[in-house]
CSV table of C-alpha atoms in Angstrom, one decimal:
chain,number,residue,atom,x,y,z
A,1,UNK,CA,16.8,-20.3,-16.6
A,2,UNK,CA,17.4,-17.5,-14.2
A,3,UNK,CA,16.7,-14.3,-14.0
A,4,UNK,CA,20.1,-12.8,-14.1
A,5,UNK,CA,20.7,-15.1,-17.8
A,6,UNK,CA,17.3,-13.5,-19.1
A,7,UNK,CA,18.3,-10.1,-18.1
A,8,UNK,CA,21.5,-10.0,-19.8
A,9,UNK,CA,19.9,-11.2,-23.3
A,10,UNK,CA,16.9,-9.1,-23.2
A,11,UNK,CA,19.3,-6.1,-22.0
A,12,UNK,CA,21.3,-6.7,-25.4
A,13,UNK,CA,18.0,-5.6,-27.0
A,14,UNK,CA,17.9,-2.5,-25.8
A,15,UNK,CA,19.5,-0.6,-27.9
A,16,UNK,CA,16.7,-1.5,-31.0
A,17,UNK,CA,14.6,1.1,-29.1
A,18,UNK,CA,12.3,-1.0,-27.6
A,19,UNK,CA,8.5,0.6,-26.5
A,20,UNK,CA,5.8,-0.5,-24.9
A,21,UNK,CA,3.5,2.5,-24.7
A,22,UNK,CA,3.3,4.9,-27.9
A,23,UNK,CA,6.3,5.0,-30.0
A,24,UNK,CA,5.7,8.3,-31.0
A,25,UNK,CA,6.8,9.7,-27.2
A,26,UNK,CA,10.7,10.0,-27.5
A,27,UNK,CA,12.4,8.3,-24.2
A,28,UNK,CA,13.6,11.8,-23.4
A,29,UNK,CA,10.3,13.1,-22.7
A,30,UNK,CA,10.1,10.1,-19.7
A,31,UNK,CA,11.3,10.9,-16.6
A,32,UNK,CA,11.3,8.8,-13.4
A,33,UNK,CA,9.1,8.9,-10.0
A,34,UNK,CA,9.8,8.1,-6.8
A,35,UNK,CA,6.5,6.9,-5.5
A,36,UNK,CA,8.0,5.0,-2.7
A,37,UNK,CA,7.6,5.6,1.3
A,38,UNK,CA,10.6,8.0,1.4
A,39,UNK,CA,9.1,10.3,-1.1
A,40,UNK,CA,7.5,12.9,1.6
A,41,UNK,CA,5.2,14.6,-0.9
A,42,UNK,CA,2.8,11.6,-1.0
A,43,UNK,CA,1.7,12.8,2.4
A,44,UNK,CA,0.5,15.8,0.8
A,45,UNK,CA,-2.8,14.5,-0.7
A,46,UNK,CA,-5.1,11.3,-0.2
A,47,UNK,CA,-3.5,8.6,-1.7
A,48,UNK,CA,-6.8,6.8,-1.6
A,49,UNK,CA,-8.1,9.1,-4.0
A,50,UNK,CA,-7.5,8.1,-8.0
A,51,UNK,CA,-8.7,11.7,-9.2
A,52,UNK,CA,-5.5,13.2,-6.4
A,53,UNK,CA,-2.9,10.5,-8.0
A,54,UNK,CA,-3.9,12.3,-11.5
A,55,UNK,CA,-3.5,15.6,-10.2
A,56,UNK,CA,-0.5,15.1,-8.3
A,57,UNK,CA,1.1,13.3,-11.8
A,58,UNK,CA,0.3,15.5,-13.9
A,59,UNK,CA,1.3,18.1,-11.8
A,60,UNK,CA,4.7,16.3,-11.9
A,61,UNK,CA,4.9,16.0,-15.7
A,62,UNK,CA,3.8,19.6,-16.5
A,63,UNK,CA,6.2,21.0,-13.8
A,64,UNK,CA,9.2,18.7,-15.5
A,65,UNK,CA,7.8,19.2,-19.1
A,66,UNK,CA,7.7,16.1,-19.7
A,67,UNK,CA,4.8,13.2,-21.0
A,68,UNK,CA,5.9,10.1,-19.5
A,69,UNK,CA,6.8,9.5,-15.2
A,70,UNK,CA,8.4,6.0,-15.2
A,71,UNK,CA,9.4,3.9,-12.1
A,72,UNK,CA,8.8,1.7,-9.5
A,73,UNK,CA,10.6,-2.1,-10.0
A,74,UNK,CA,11.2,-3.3,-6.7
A,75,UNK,CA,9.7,0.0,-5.1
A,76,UNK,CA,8.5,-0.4,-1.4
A,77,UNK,CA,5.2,1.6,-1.5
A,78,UNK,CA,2.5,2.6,1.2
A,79,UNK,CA,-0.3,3.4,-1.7
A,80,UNK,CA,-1.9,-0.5,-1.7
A,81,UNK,CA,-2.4,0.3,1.9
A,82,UNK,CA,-6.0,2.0,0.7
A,83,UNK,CA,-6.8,-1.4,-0.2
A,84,UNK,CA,-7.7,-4.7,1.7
A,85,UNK,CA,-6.8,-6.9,-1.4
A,86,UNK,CA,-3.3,-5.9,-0.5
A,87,UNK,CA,-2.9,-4.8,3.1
A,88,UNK,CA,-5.0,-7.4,5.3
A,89,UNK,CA,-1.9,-9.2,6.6
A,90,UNK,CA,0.9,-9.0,9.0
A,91,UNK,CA,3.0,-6.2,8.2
A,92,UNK,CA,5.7,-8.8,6.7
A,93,UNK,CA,3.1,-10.5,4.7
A,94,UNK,CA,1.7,-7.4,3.1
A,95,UNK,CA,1.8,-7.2,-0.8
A,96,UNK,CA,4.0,-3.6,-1.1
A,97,UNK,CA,6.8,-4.2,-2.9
A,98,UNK,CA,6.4,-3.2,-6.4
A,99,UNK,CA,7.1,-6.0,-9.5
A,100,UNK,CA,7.1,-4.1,-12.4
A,101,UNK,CA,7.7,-1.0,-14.0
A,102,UNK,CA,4.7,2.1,-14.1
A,103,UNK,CA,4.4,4.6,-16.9
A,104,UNK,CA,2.0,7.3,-15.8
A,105,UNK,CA,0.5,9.0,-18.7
A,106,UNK,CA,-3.3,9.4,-19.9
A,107,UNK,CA,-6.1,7.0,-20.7
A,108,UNK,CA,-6.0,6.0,-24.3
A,109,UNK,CA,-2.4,6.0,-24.8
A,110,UNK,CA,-1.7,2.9,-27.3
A,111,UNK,CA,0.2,-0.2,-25.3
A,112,UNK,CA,2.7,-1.9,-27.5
A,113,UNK,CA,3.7,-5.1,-27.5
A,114,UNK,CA,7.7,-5.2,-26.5
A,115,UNK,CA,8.6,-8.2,-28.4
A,116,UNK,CA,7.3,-10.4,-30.8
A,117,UNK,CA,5.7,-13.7,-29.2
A,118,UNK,CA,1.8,-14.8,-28.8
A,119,UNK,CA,-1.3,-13.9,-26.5
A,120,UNK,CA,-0.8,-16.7,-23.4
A,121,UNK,CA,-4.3,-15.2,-21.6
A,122,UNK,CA,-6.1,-12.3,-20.5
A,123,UNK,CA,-8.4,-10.9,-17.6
A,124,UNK,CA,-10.4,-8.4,-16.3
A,125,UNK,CA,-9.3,-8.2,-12.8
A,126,UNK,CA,-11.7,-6.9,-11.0
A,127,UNK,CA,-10.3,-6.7,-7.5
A,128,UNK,CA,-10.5,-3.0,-6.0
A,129,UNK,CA,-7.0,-2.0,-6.4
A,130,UNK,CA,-6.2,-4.5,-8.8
A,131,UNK,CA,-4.9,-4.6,-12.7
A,132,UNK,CA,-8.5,-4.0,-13.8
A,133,UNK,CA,-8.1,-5.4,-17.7
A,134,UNK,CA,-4.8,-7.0,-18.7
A,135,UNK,CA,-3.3,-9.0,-21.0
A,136,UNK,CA,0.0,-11.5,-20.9
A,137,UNK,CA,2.2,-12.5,-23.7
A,138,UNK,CA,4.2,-15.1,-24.1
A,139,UNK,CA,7.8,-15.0,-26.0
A,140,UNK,CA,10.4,-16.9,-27.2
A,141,UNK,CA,14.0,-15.4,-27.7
A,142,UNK,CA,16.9,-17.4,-28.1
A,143,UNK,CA,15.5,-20.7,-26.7
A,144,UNK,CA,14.4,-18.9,-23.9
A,145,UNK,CA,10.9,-19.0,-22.8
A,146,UNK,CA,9.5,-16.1,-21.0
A,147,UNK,CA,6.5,-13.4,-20.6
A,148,UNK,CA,5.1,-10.2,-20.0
A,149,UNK,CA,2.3,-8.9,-18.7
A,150,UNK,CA,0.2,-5.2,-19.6
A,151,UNK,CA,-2.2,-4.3,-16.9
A,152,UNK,CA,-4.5,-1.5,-16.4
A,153,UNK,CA,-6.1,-1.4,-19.8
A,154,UNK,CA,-9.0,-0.5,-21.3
A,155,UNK,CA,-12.3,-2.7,-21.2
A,156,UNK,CA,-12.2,-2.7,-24.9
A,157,UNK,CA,-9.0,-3.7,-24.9
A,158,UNK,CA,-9.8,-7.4,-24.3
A,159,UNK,CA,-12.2,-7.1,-27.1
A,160,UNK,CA,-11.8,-9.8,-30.4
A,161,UNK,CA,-8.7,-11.2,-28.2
A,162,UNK,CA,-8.0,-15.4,-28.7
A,163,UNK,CA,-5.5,-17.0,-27.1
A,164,UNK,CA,-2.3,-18.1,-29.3
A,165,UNK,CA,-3.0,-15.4,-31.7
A,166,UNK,CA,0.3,-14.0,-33.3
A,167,UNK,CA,1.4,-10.3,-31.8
A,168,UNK,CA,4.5,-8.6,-33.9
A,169,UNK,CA,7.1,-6.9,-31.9
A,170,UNK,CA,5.6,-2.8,-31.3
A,171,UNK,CA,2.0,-3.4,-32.4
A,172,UNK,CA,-0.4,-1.9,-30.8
A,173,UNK,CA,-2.7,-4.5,-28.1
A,174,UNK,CA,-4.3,-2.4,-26.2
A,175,UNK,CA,-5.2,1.2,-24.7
A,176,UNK,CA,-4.5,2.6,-21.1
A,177,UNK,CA,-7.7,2.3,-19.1
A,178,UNK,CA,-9.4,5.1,-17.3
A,179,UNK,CA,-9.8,5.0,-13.0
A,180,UNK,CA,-13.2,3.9,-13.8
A,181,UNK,CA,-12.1,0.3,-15.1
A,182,UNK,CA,-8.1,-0.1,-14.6
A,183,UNK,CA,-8.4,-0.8,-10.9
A,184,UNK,CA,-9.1,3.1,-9.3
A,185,UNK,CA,-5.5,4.2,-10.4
A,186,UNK,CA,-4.8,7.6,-12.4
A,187,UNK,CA,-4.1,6.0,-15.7
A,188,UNK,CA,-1.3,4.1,-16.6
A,189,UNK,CA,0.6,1.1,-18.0
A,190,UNK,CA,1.9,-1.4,-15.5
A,191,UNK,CA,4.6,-3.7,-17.4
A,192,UNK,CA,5.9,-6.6,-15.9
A,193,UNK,CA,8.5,-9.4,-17.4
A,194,UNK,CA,7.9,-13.0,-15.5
A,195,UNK,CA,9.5,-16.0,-16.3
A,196,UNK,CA,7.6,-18.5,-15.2
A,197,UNK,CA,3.7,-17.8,-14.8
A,198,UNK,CA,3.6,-20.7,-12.1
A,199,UNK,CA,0.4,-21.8,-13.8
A,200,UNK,CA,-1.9,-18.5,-13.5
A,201,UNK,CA,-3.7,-16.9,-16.7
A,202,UNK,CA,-4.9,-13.2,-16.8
A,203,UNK,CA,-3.3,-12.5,-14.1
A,204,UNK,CA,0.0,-12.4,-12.2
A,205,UNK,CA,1.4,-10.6,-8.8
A,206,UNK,CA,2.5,-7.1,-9.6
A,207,UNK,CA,3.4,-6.8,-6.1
A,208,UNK,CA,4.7,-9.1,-3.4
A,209,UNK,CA,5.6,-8.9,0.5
A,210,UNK,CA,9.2,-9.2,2.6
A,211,UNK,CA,8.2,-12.7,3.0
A,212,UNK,CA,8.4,-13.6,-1.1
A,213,UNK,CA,10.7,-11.0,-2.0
A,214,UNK,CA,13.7,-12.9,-3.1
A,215,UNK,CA,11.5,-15.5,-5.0
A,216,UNK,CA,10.2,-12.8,-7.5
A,217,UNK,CA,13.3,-10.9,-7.4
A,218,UNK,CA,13.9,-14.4,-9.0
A,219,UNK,CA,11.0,-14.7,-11.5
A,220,UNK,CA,10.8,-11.6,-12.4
A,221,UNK,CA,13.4,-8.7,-14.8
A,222,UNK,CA,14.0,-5.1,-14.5
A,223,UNK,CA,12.0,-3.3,-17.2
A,224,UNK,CA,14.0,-0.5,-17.1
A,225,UNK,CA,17.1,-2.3,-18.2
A,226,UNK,CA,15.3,-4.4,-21.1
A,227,UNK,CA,13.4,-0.4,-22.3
A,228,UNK,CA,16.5,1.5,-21.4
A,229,UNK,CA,15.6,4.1,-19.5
């Protein structure tokens, strides 16, 4: 199955109102972010710095009056430059380009599950700059396989978890994680629909370079389409 197939089925859904952070927050109090290397005001403050990402996002949200900055699916970013997980290599092998969708918002915020499936694995990924805890799921719509991973949880998040246990469509699985344990980000949900994990557990690439682009371009959906936003 490719990506283009999946996309157009788990676009239909779309309009049940789909979530995957607290239900509660109505879609029109999101509103996107441009966090790539053409936004200008990222050169304001040290992007190194967790505690001036919060600032600079909730600066964002309160000046927009909003609760939710969304974005970021196929984004070319210079912020995993801070870290040498990311930004070791050539300049064409360097892990920038954004594979999922961020919503910023605070610790604590209650992760949903966006459809119904089954807990495939989980991880605390430890890395500096990494997903810190995270969990995937694995679904089955239509015949059609697929997955989708929550990173940047909370510790206690992966708490009482087992593999193949049951998850229903919108129940709560987890908790944003603080900078402290969710990889030394300003809190929030990374969300990221694969569809084939290629044999990893815990743990997938949320970013990838020039070099692999069109392969996870391939493997992986637009989160904004299936959430509609």
């Amino acid at each position: 199955m490719n990506s283009k197939t999946l996309s157009t089925i788990l676009s239909q859904l779309s309009t049940k109102g789909l979530n995957v952070i607290d239900a509660t927050i109505p879609k029109t109090d999101y509103i996107a972010i441009d966090l790539s290397k053409a936004n200008l005001d990222l050169e304001t403050f040290d992007i190194s710095s967790s505690k001036a990402w919060e600032h600079y996002v909730t600066n964002y949200l309160n000046s927009q009056n909003k609760q939710v900055a969304f974005g970021g699916y196929l984004e070319h970013r210079n912020l995993y430059n801070r870290s040498t997980y990311f930004s070791s290599q050539s300049e064409t092998e360097q892990r920038n380009i954004h594979l999922g969708l961020d919503l910023w918002c605070p610790a604590e915020t209650p992760v949903l599950a966006c459809f119904e499936g089954t807990i495939h694995s989980f991880k605390n990924n430890t890395n500096f700059g990494d997903y810190g805890p995270a969990i995937i799921l694995e679904h089955n719509i239509n015949n059609h396989s697929f997955y989708t991973l929550y990173g940047h949880l909370s510790l206690a998040s992966l708490k009482g978890l087992k593999i193949g246990d049951a998850v229903a469509q919108g129940e709560t699985i987890a908790y944003l994680g603080e900078a402290s344990v969710n990889g030394d980000y300003a809190p929030h949900l990374h969300f990221q629909i694969i569809i084939d994990m290629q044999n990893n557990t815990g743990d997938y690439p949320g970013v990838c370079s020039l070099n692999t682009l069109e392969f996870y371009k391939s493997n992986t959906i637009n989160p904004e389409l299936v959430l509609g936003l």
